[in-house]
Coordinates of C-alpha atoms in Angstrom, one line a residue:
M1 CA 33.6 -3.4 -27.0
E2 CA 35.7 -1.0 -25.0
S3 CA 39.5 -1.4 -25.0
S4 CA 41.4 -2.3 -21.9
E5 CA 42.9 1.3 -21.9
Q6 CA 39.4 2.8 -22.0
Q7 CA 38.2 0.5 -19.2
Q8 CA 41.3 1.3 -17.1
K9 CA 40.7 5.1 -17.5
E10 CA 37.0 4.8 -16.6
L11 CA 37.9 2.7 -13.6
E12 CA 40.4 5.2 -12.3
E13 CA 38.0 8.1 -12.8
V14 CA 35.3 6.2 -10.8
I15 CA 37.8 5.5 -8.0
K16 CA 38.8 9.2 -7.9
S17 CA 35.2 10.3 -7.6
L18 CA 34.6 8.3 -4.5
P19 CA 35.3 9.7 -1.0
S20 CA 38.7 8.3 0.0
D21 CA 38.0 8.2 3.7
V22 CA 34.9 6.1 3.3
V23 CA 36.7 3.9 0.7
N24 CA 39.6 3.3 3.0
D25 CA 37.3 2.5 5.9
L26 CA 35.4 0.0 3.8
L27 CA 38.6 -1.6 2.6
S28 CA 39.7 -1.9 6.3
L29 CA 36.4 -3.7 7.0
G30 CA 37.4 -6.3 4.4
L31 CA 35.2 -5.3 1.4
C32 CA 36.3 -6.1 -2.1
V33 CA 36.4 -3.4 -4.7
R34 CA 33.3 -4.5 -6.5
C35 CA 31.3 -4.4 -3.2
I36 CA 32.6 -0.8 -2.6
F37 CA 31.3 0.1 -6.1
R38 CA 27.9 -1.2 -5.3
V39 CA 27.8 0.6 -2.0
F40 CA 28.3 3.8 -4.0
R41 CA 25.8 2.7 -6.7
V42 CA 28.4 2.6 -9.5
E43 CA 26.4 1.1 -12.4
A44 CA 29.1 1.1 -15.2
S45 CA 29.2 -2.5 -16.4
S46 CA 32.6 -2.0 -17.9
V47 CA 34.1 -1.1 -14.5
Y48 CA 32.8 -4.3 -12.9
A49 CA 33.9 -6.4 -15.9
F50 CA 37.4 -4.9 -15.9
T51 CA 37.9 -5.3 -12.2
S52 CA 36.8 -8.9 -12.4
L53 CA 39.7 -9.5 -14.8
S54 CA 42.2 -7.3 -13.1
P55 CA 43.6 -8.6 -9.8
T56 CA 45.4 -5.2 -9.3
Y57 CA 42.2 -3.8 -7.8
G58 CA 41.3 -5.3 -4.4
D59 CA 43.1 -7.9 -2.4
N60 CA 42.6 -11.3 -3.9
N61 CA 44.1 -13.0 -0.8
K62 CA 41.4 -11.9 1.5
L63 CA 37.8 -13.0 1.3
C64 CA 35.3 -10.1 1.0
T65 CA 33.4 -9.8 4.3
L66 CA 30.3 -8.5 2.5
C67 CA 29.7 -10.8 -0.5
L68 CA 31.7 -13.8 0.9
G69 CA 33.8 -13.8 -2.2
I70 CA 31.0 -14.1 -4.8
L71 CA 32.0 -10.9 -6.5
Q72 CA 35.6 -12.0 -6.3
F73 CA 34.7 -15.1 -8.3
R74 CA 35.9 -17.2 -5.3
F75 CA 34.3 -20.4 -4.2
H76 CA 35.0 -24.0 -3.2
D77 CA 36.4 -25.7 -6.3
D78 CA 38.6 -28.9 -6.3
N79 CA 40.3 -27.7 -9.5
N80 CA 40.9 -24.2 -8.2
N81 CA 39.3 -22.8 -11.3
T82 CA 37.6 -19.4 -10.7
N83 CA 37.0 -18.4 -14.3
V84 CA 33.1 -18.5 -14.0
P85 CA 32.4 -17.5 -17.6
L86 CA 34.7 -20.2 -18.9
L87 CA 33.2 -22.8 -16.5
I88 CA 29.7 -22.0 -17.8
S89 CA 30.8 -22.0 -21.4
D90 CA 32.6 -25.3 -21.1
M91 CA 29.5 -26.8 -19.4
V92 CA 27.2 -25.7 -22.2
K93 CA 29.6 -27.2 -24.8
R94 CA 30.2 -30.4 -22.8
Q95 CA 26.4 -31.0 -22.5
G96 CA 26.0 -30.6 -26.3
Y97 CA 23.9 -27.4 -26.4
H98 CA 24.3 -25.2 -29.4
S99 CA 26.2 -22.1 -28.3
H100 CA 24.7 -19.7 -30.9
H101 CA 21.6 -18.9 -28.8
D102 CA 19.7 -15.8 -29.7
S103 CA 19.2 -15.2 -26.0
F104 CA 19.6 -16.9 -22.6
S105 CA 18.5 -16.1 -19.1
L106 CA 20.8 -16.1 -16.1
E107 CA 19.4 -17.0 -12.7
I108 CA 21.6 -16.3 -9.7
I109 CA 20.8 -17.7 -6.2
I110 CA 22.9 -16.2 -3.4
P111 CA 22.8 -16.8 0.4
S112 CA 20.4 -14.7 2.5
I113 CA 23.4 -13.8 4.8
I114 CA 24.6 -11.4 2.1
L115 CA 21.4 -9.4 2.2
N116 CA 21.8 -9.3 6.0
N117 CA 25.4 -8.1 5.6
D118 CA 24.2 -5.3 3.3
N119 CA 21.6 -4.2 5.8
T120 CA 24.2 -4.1 8.6
L121 CA 26.7 -2.2 6.5
R122 CA 24.0 0.3 5.5
Q123 CA 23.2 1.0 9.1
Y124 CA 26.9 1.4 9.9
I125 CA 27.6 4.0 7.2
K126 CA 24.3 5.8 7.9
I127 CA 25.4 6.2 11.5
K128 CA 29.1 7.0 10.9
Y129 CA 28.9 9.1 7.8
G130 CA 25.4 10.4 7.8
F131 CA 24.1 8.5 4.7
K132 CA 20.4 9.0 4.0
D133 CA 17.9 6.6 5.4
N134 CA 16.7 5.6 1.9
T135 CA 20.3 4.8 0.7
T136 CA 20.3 1.4 -1.1
F137 CA 23.2 -0.6 -2.5
I138 CA 23.3 -2.1 -5.9
S139 CA 22.4 -5.7 -5.2
A140 CA 25.1 -8.4 -5.2
K141 CA 23.2 -10.1 -8.0
D142 CA 23.2 -7.0 -10.2
A143 CA 26.9 -6.4 -9.6
F144 CA 27.6 -10.0 -10.4
N145 CA 25.7 -9.6 -13.7
F146 CA 27.8 -6.5 -14.5
S147 CA 31.0 -8.6 -14.0
L148 CA 29.9 -11.8 -15.6
L149 CA 27.8 -11.0 -18.6
P150 CA 30.2 -9.3 -21.0
P151 CA 32.7 -12.2 -21.1
L152 CA 29.9 -14.8 -20.9
Q153 CA 27.9 -13.3 -23.8
T154 CA 31.1 -13.3 -25.9
L155 CA 31.8 -17.0 -25.1
L156 CA 28.2 -18.1 -25.7
G157 CA 27.6 -15.9 -28.8
G158 CA 24.2 -14.7 -27.5
R159 CA 22.6 -12.0 -25.4
C160 CA 21.3 -12.3 -21.9
N161 CA 17.5 -11.6 -21.7
S162 CA 16.4 -10.0 -18.4
N163 CA 12.9 -11.4 -18.9
Q164 CA 13.3 -15.2 -18.2
Q165 CA 10.0 -16.0 -19.9
D166 CA 11.3 -14.6 -23.2
A167 CA 14.4 -16.8 -23.2
S168 CA 14.3 -20.5 -24.0
F169 CA 17.8 -21.3 -22.7
H170 CA 18.4 -20.9 -19.0
I171 CA 21.6 -20.9 -16.9
R172 CA 21.3 -21.3 -13.1
L173 CA 24.1 -20.4 -10.7
T174 CA 23.7 -21.3 -7.0
Y175 CA 25.9 -20.1 -4.2
T176 CA 25.5 -21.7 -0.8
A177 CA 27.1 -20.2 2.4
S178 CA 29.3 -22.4 4.5
K179 CA 27.8 -24.0 7.6
D180 CA 29.9 -21.7 9.9
D181 CA 28.7 -18.6 8.1
N182 CA 25.1 -19.7 8.4
N183 CA 25.6 -20.3 12.1
N184 CA 27.0 -16.7 12.5
N185 CA 24.0 -15.4 10.6
N186 CA 21.6 -17.2 12.9
K187 CA 23.4 -15.9 16.0
R188 CA 23.1 -12.4 14.7
R189 CA 19.4 -12.8 14.0
K190 CA 18.8 -13.9 17.6
T191 CA 20.8 -10.9 18.9
D192 CA 18.8 -8.5 16.8
E193 CA 15.6 -9.9 18.2
H194 CA 16.7 -8.9 21.7
N195 CA 18.1 -5.5 20.7
T196 CA 15.4 -3.8 18.7
T197 CA 16.8 -0.4 19.4
F198 CA 20.4 0.8 19.8
T199 CA 21.2 1.7 23.4
T200 CA 25.0 2.1 23.1
S201 CA 27.1 4.9 21.9
L202 CA 27.7 5.7 18.2
Q203 CA 31.2 4.2 18.5
D204 CA 29.9 1.0 20.1
Q205 CA 27.3 0.6 17.4
S206 CA 29.9 1.0 14.7
S207 CA 32.2 -1.4 16.4
H208 CA 29.5 -4.0 16.6
C209 CA 28.8 -3.8 12.9
C210 CA 32.5 -4.0 12.0
K211 CA 32.9 -7.1 14.2
F212 CA 30.0 -8.8 12.7
L213 CA 31.1 -8.2 9.1
L214 CA 34.6 -9.6 9.9
E215 CA 33.2 -12.7 11.6
T216 CA 31.0 -13.7 8.7
A217 CA 33.7 -14.2 6.1
N218 CA 35.1 -17.6 7.2
Q219 CA 35.3 -19.4 3.9
P220 CA 34.0 -19.1 0.3
C221 CA 30.6 -20.2 -0.7
H222 CA 29.9 -23.6 -2.3
F223 CA 29.1 -23.1 -6.0
T224 CA 27.0 -25.2 -8.4
Y225 CA 25.9 -24.4 -11.9
S226 CA 23.6 -26.0 -14.4
C227 CA 21.7 -25.2 -17.6
Y228 CA 18.5 -26.3 -19.3
R229 CA 16.2 -25.4 -22.1
T230 CA 12.4 -24.8 -21.6
P231 CA 10.2 -27.4 -23.4
L232 CA 9.8 -27.3 -27.2
Y233 CA 6.4 -28.1 -28.7
F234 CA 5.9 -29.8 -32.0
G235 CA 2.4 -29.9 -33.4
G236 CA 0.8 -31.6 -36.3
R237 CA -1.7 -34.3 -37.3
Y238 CA -1.1 -38.0 -37.4
L239 CA -2.8 -40.8 -39.4
K240 CA -2.8 -44.4 -38.2
Y241 CA -3.2 -47.1 -40.8
S242 CA -2.8 -50.2 -38.7
R243 CA -5.4 -51.9 -36.4
N244 CA -2.6 -53.2 -34.2
V245 CA -1.0 -49.9 -33.2
S246 CA -1.9 -48.2 -29.9
Q247 CA -1.9 -44.5 -29.5
S248 CA 0.4 -44.6 -26.4
R249 CA 3.0 -47.2 -25.4
W250 CA 1.0 -50.1 -24.0
I251 CA 2.8 -52.7 -21.8
I252 CA 1.0 -55.2 -19.6
D253 CA 3.0 -57.6 -17.4
D254 CA 6.1 -56.8 -19.3
E255 CA 4.4 -57.7 -22.6
R256 CA 3.8 -55.2 -25.4
M257 CA 0.2 -54.9 -26.6
G258 CA 0.3 -54.3 -30.3
E259 CA 3.2 -54.0 -32.7
A260 CA 4.0 -50.3 -31.9
S261 CA 2.5 -47.0 -30.7
V262 CA 1.9 -43.6 -32.3
E263 CA 3.6 -42.0 -29.3
E264 CA 6.9 -43.9 -29.9
I265 CA 7.0 -43.6 -33.6
I266 CA 6.6 -39.9 -33.6
G267 CA 8.1 -38.9 -30.3
E268 CA 11.3 -40.9 -30.5
N269 CA 12.1 -39.5 -34.0
I270 CA 11.7 -36.0 -32.6
L271 CA 13.6 -36.8 -29.4
Q272 CA 16.6 -38.1 -31.5
A273 CA 16.6 -35.0 -33.7
C274 CA 16.5 -32.6 -30.7
Q275 CA 19.0 -34.6 -28.6
A276 CA 16.6 -34.1 -25.7
D277 CA 16.2 -35.7 -22.3
S278 CA 12.6 -36.9 -22.7
F279 CA 9.3 -36.2 -24.4
K280 CA 5.6 -36.3 -23.7
F281 CA 3.0 -37.1 -26.3
H282 CA -0.4 -35.3 -26.2
A283 CA -3.3 -35.8 -28.7
A284 CA -6.7 -34.3 -29.2
G285 CA -8.6 -37.4 -27.9
R286 CA -7.7 -41.0 -28.7
E287 CA -8.8 -44.0 -30.7
D288 CA -8.7 -47.7 -29.7
I289 CA -5.9 -49.9 -30.8
D290 CA -8.1 -51.5 -33.4
V291 CA -9.4 -48.2 -34.8
R292 CA -7.7 -46.6 -37.7
M293 CA -7.2 -42.8 -37.8
L294 CA -7.8 -41.6 -41.4
G295 CA -8.8 -38.4 -43.3
P296 CA -7.0 -35.2 -42.3
G297 CA -5.6 -36.9 -39.1
R298 CA -5.7 -36.3 -35.4
P299 CA -4.1 -33.2 -33.9
F300 CA -1.1 -33.9 -31.6
L301 CA 1.6 -32.2 -29.6
V302 CA 5.0 -33.5 -28.6
E303 CA 6.5 -31.7 -25.6
V304 CA 10.3 -32.1 -25.7
K305 CA 12.2 -31.6 -22.5
N306 CA 15.7 -30.0 -22.4
A307 CA 16.6 -30.1 -26.1
R308 CA 20.2 -29.7 -27.0
Q309 CA 19.3 -28.6 -30.5
V310 CA 16.4 -26.6 -31.8
P311 CA 15.5 -27.9 -35.3
S312 CA 15.1 -25.4 -38.1
E313 CA 11.9 -25.3 -40.2
L314 CA 13.7 -27.4 -42.8
S315 CA 14.9 -29.9 -40.1
V316 CA 11.3 -30.4 -38.9
K317 CA 10.3 -31.3 -42.4
D318 CA 13.1 -33.8 -42.5
I319 CA 11.8 -35.4 -39.3
E320 CA 8.3 -35.6 -40.8
K321 CA 9.8 -37.2 -44.0
K322 CA 11.7 -39.7 -41.9
I323 CA 8.5 -40.8 -40.0
N324 CA 6.5 -41.0 -43.3
T325 CA 9.1 -43.1 -45.2
T326 CA 9.5 -45.9 -42.7
E327 CA 9.2 -49.4 -44.2
N328 CA 6.2 -50.5 -42.2
K329 CA 4.2 -47.3 -42.8
L330 CA 2.1 -47.8 -39.7
V331 CA 1.8 -44.0 -39.0
R332 CA 2.1 -40.9 -41.0
V333 CA 2.3 -37.2 -39.9
K334 CA 1.1 -34.0 -41.6
N335 CA 1.8 -30.3 -41.1
M336 CA 4.3 -30.8 -38.4
K337 CA 5.9 -27.7 -37.1
L338 CA 7.3 -26.0 -34.0
V339 CA 4.3 -24.3 -32.4
G340 CA 5.4 -22.8 -29.1
S341 CA 3.8 -23.4 -25.7
Q342 CA 0.6 -21.7 -26.9
G343 CA -0.1 -24.8 -29.1
W344 CA -1.1 -26.7 -26.0
D345 CA -3.7 -24.0 -25.0
L346 CA -5.0 -24.0 -28.6
M347 CA -5.4 -27.7 -28.6
R348 CA -7.2 -27.7 -25.3
E349 CA -9.6 -25.0 -26.5
G350 CA -10.3 -26.8 -29.7
E351 CA -10.8 -30.1 -27.9
A352 CA -13.9 -28.8 -26.2
E353 CA -15.5 -27.8 -29.4
K354 CA -14.4 -30.5 -31.9
Q355 CA -16.6 -32.8 -33.8
K356 CA -15.5 -36.3 -35.0
Q357 CA -16.6 -38.2 -38.0
Y358 CA -16.4 -42.0 -38.2
A359 CA -17.0 -44.8 -40.7
A360 CA -18.1 -48.2 -39.1
L361 CA -18.7 -51.6 -40.7
V362 CA -21.8 -52.8 -38.8
W363 CA -23.5 -56.2 -38.7
I364 CA -27.2 -56.5 -37.5
S365 CA -29.1 -59.7 -36.7
R366 CA -31.8 -59.1 -39.3
P367 CA -31.9 -57.8 -42.9
L368 CA -31.7 -54.1 -43.3
K369 CA -34.9 -52.4 -44.6
D370 CA -35.5 -49.2 -46.6
E371 CA -37.4 -47.7 -43.7
D372 CA -34.3 -48.3 -41.5
L373 CA -32.2 -46.2 -43.8
Q374 CA -34.7 -43.4 -43.9
H375 CA -35.3 -43.4 -40.1
V376 CA -31.6 -43.3 -39.1
T377 CA -30.7 -40.8 -41.8
S378 CA -33.4 -38.4 -40.6
L379 CA -32.1 -38.1 -37.1
K380 CA -30.2 -34.8 -36.4
D381 CA -28.5 -33.8 -33.2
L382 CA -29.7 -36.9 -31.4
K383 CA -29.1 -36.8 -27.6
V384 CA -27.6 -40.0 -26.3
M385 CA -27.0 -40.9 -22.6
Q386 CA -23.9 -43.0 -22.0
K387 CA -22.8 -44.6 -18.8
T388 CA -19.1 -45.3 -18.6
P389 CA -18.6 -48.4 -20.8
I390 CA -18.0 -51.7 -19.2
R391 CA -14.7 -52.2 -21.0
V392 CA -13.2 -49.1 -19.4
L393 CA -14.8 -49.2 -16.0
H394 CA -11.6 -50.5 -14.5
R395 CA -9.8 -47.2 -15.3
R396 CA -12.6 -44.6 -15.4
S397 CA -15.1 -43.2 -13.0
P398 CA -18.7 -44.6 -13.3
L399 CA -20.5 -41.6 -14.7
E400 CA -23.3 -40.9 -17.1
R401 CA -22.6 -38.4 -19.9
E402 CA -24.9 -36.8 -22.5
K403 CA -23.5 -36.8 -26.0
I404 CA -24.7 -35.5 -29.3
I405 CA -24.9 -37.5 -32.6
H406 CA -25.0 -34.7 -35.1
W407 CA -25.9 -36.7 -38.1
M408 CA -25.8 -40.3 -39.5
K409 CA -25.9 -42.0 -42.9
L410 CA -26.3 -45.6 -43.7
E411 CA -24.6 -47.0 -46.8
T412 CA -25.7 -50.5 -48.0
I413 CA -23.2 -53.1 -49.2
A414 CA -24.0 -54.9 -52.4
G415 CA -24.8 -58.6 -51.9
S416 CA -25.3 -58.4 -48.2
S417 CA -28.5 -57.4 -46.3
Q418 CA -27.1 -57.6 -42.8
Y419 CA -24.0 -55.6 -43.3
F420 CA -23.8 -51.8 -43.9
L421 CA -21.5 -48.9 -43.5
L422 CA -22.5 -46.4 -40.8
H423 CA -21.1 -42.8 -41.4
L424 CA -21.7 -40.5 -38.4
C425 CA -20.6 -37.2 -36.9
T426 CA -20.5 -36.9 -33.1
Q427 CA -19.6 -34.7 -30.3
A428 CA -16.1 -35.3 -28.9
G429 CA -16.0 -38.0 -26.3
T430 CA -18.8 -40.2 -27.7
Y431 CA -18.2 -43.9 -27.3
I432 CA -19.0 -45.1 -30.9
K433 CA -18.8 -48.9 -30.3
E434 CA -21.2 -48.6 -27.4
F435 CA -23.5 -46.3 -29.4
V436 CA -23.9 -49.2 -32.0
H437 CA -24.3 -52.2 -29.7
G438 CA -25.8 -50.4 -26.7
D439 CA -23.4 -51.9 -24.0
L440 CA -26.1 -53.9 -22.3
G441 CA -28.4 -50.9 -22.1
R442 CA -25.8 -48.6 -20.7
T443 CA -26.0 -46.4 -23.8
H444 CA -29.4 -45.3 -24.9
P445 CA -30.6 -44.9 -27.6
S446 CA -28.3 -47.1 -29.7
I447 CA -28.3 -48.3 -33.3
G448 CA -29.4 -51.7 -31.9
S449 CA -32.3 -50.2 -29.9
M450 CA -33.4 -48.0 -32.8
L451 CA -33.5 -50.9 -35.2
G452 CA -34.9 -53.3 -32.7
C453 CA -32.2 -55.9 -33.2
R454 CA -28.7 -56.9 -32.2
A455 CA -25.9 -54.7 -33.7
E456 CA -22.2 -55.1 -33.7
I457 CA -19.3 -53.1 -35.0
L458 CA -16.8 -55.2 -37.0
Q459 CA -14.4 -52.3 -38.0
L460 CA -14.2 -48.7 -37.1
D461 CA -12.3 -45.8 -38.6
V462 CA -12.0 -42.2 -37.6
T463 CA -12.3 -40.2 -40.8
D464 CA -12.2 -36.6 -39.7
I465 CA -11.6 -34.4 -36.6
K466 CA -12.8 -30.8 -37.0
M467 CA -10.9 -28.4 -34.8
E468 CA -11.2 -24.8 -35.9
C469 CA -8.2 -23.4 -34.0
F470 CA -5.4 -25.9 -34.4
L471 CA -3.3 -27.1 -37.2
T472 CA -5.8 -27.5 -40.0

């Protein structure tokens, strides 16, 4: 970082290089020194940063008529604190964010009246000093960045990333013009609508611009600031061992259904570790509360909102271990990791192509025969038409869907002729309970219709979910 002496020397050299008559004119119009720099397109960050810390340059008792005090770091503040970098740094620490961010983005929102002021001043100096038509100023936002970023990056211990999409931590600064300034701005707009061309003398035009600029600087802008982190995504697979645990939190008439939920067990542990505001749980499909999820497990994502801490790879393993070592052992997770926002897209892509395998304990109303085993096992890629099941009609549209049963296998149970294990692999979204009992004819064919008898599922487990593109 440059020393104060070097910055002082560079500042003096920049000032000497500017036309003194124009500078004095702009100072008389009430412009602050940083606005004068941006009028002449001075892009040296060190100059802006040095002047922001050096009240010698510019009159701090007068509000800049061009930027309304924004580049003077002046605004309405009950505590009379105008050290913006320190205000932001204190906010970040106070809200519990880690300050050692690799990068952060800075979003600055300023009143439109400042852009209108720039346009008016540009017209003024074009007429009075013969500036070119295509002359543009450095924007107030860029000049503000030049002044703010060096001390802010030092305080936060990270670099500002100009591409907001590449930064996970965001700081937003909002300046709002006072009511009087907005009224003046609206009056000028109406005047401009009725005066599309200049009909007065050069001197009159210049005087009009000067008068407008002086009138707009009534009081500093109101200033608010906030910070937030973009969502974190944790991906993995979960296994559910209890037949009394729902996938998501299930409350009916203030009464919990089931003893817990997969969503709460996984999500709340992650939420606590990240010190975040909230989370959303997403899974590749769902199982009923009385269905276990076994085998490799079901892919899931936990979307964490506004995390104060980003866990390391080792910390994520600690979260996984904590979930897996709870006393009740209702749910277990595997392969959990931070996956980035692309994890959501990958899961959605995989959902459309996935196949699911099940194991069901089935009862039928007659003894099972050898030809039944051969018939069911021989069926491959069986097309099944399923109307929305009666049990979910209250929350889902009444549609008819075609699903594929890729293969089935029947396994007899010793000592029982009316019970067997049904192993099957199906297309995603197939209603397995209804495929067994037929749902009063709403699913056809069904195990019951194929065997010509009544069939019921007594227990059902998901044993495998094959998704080629996500967390195998």
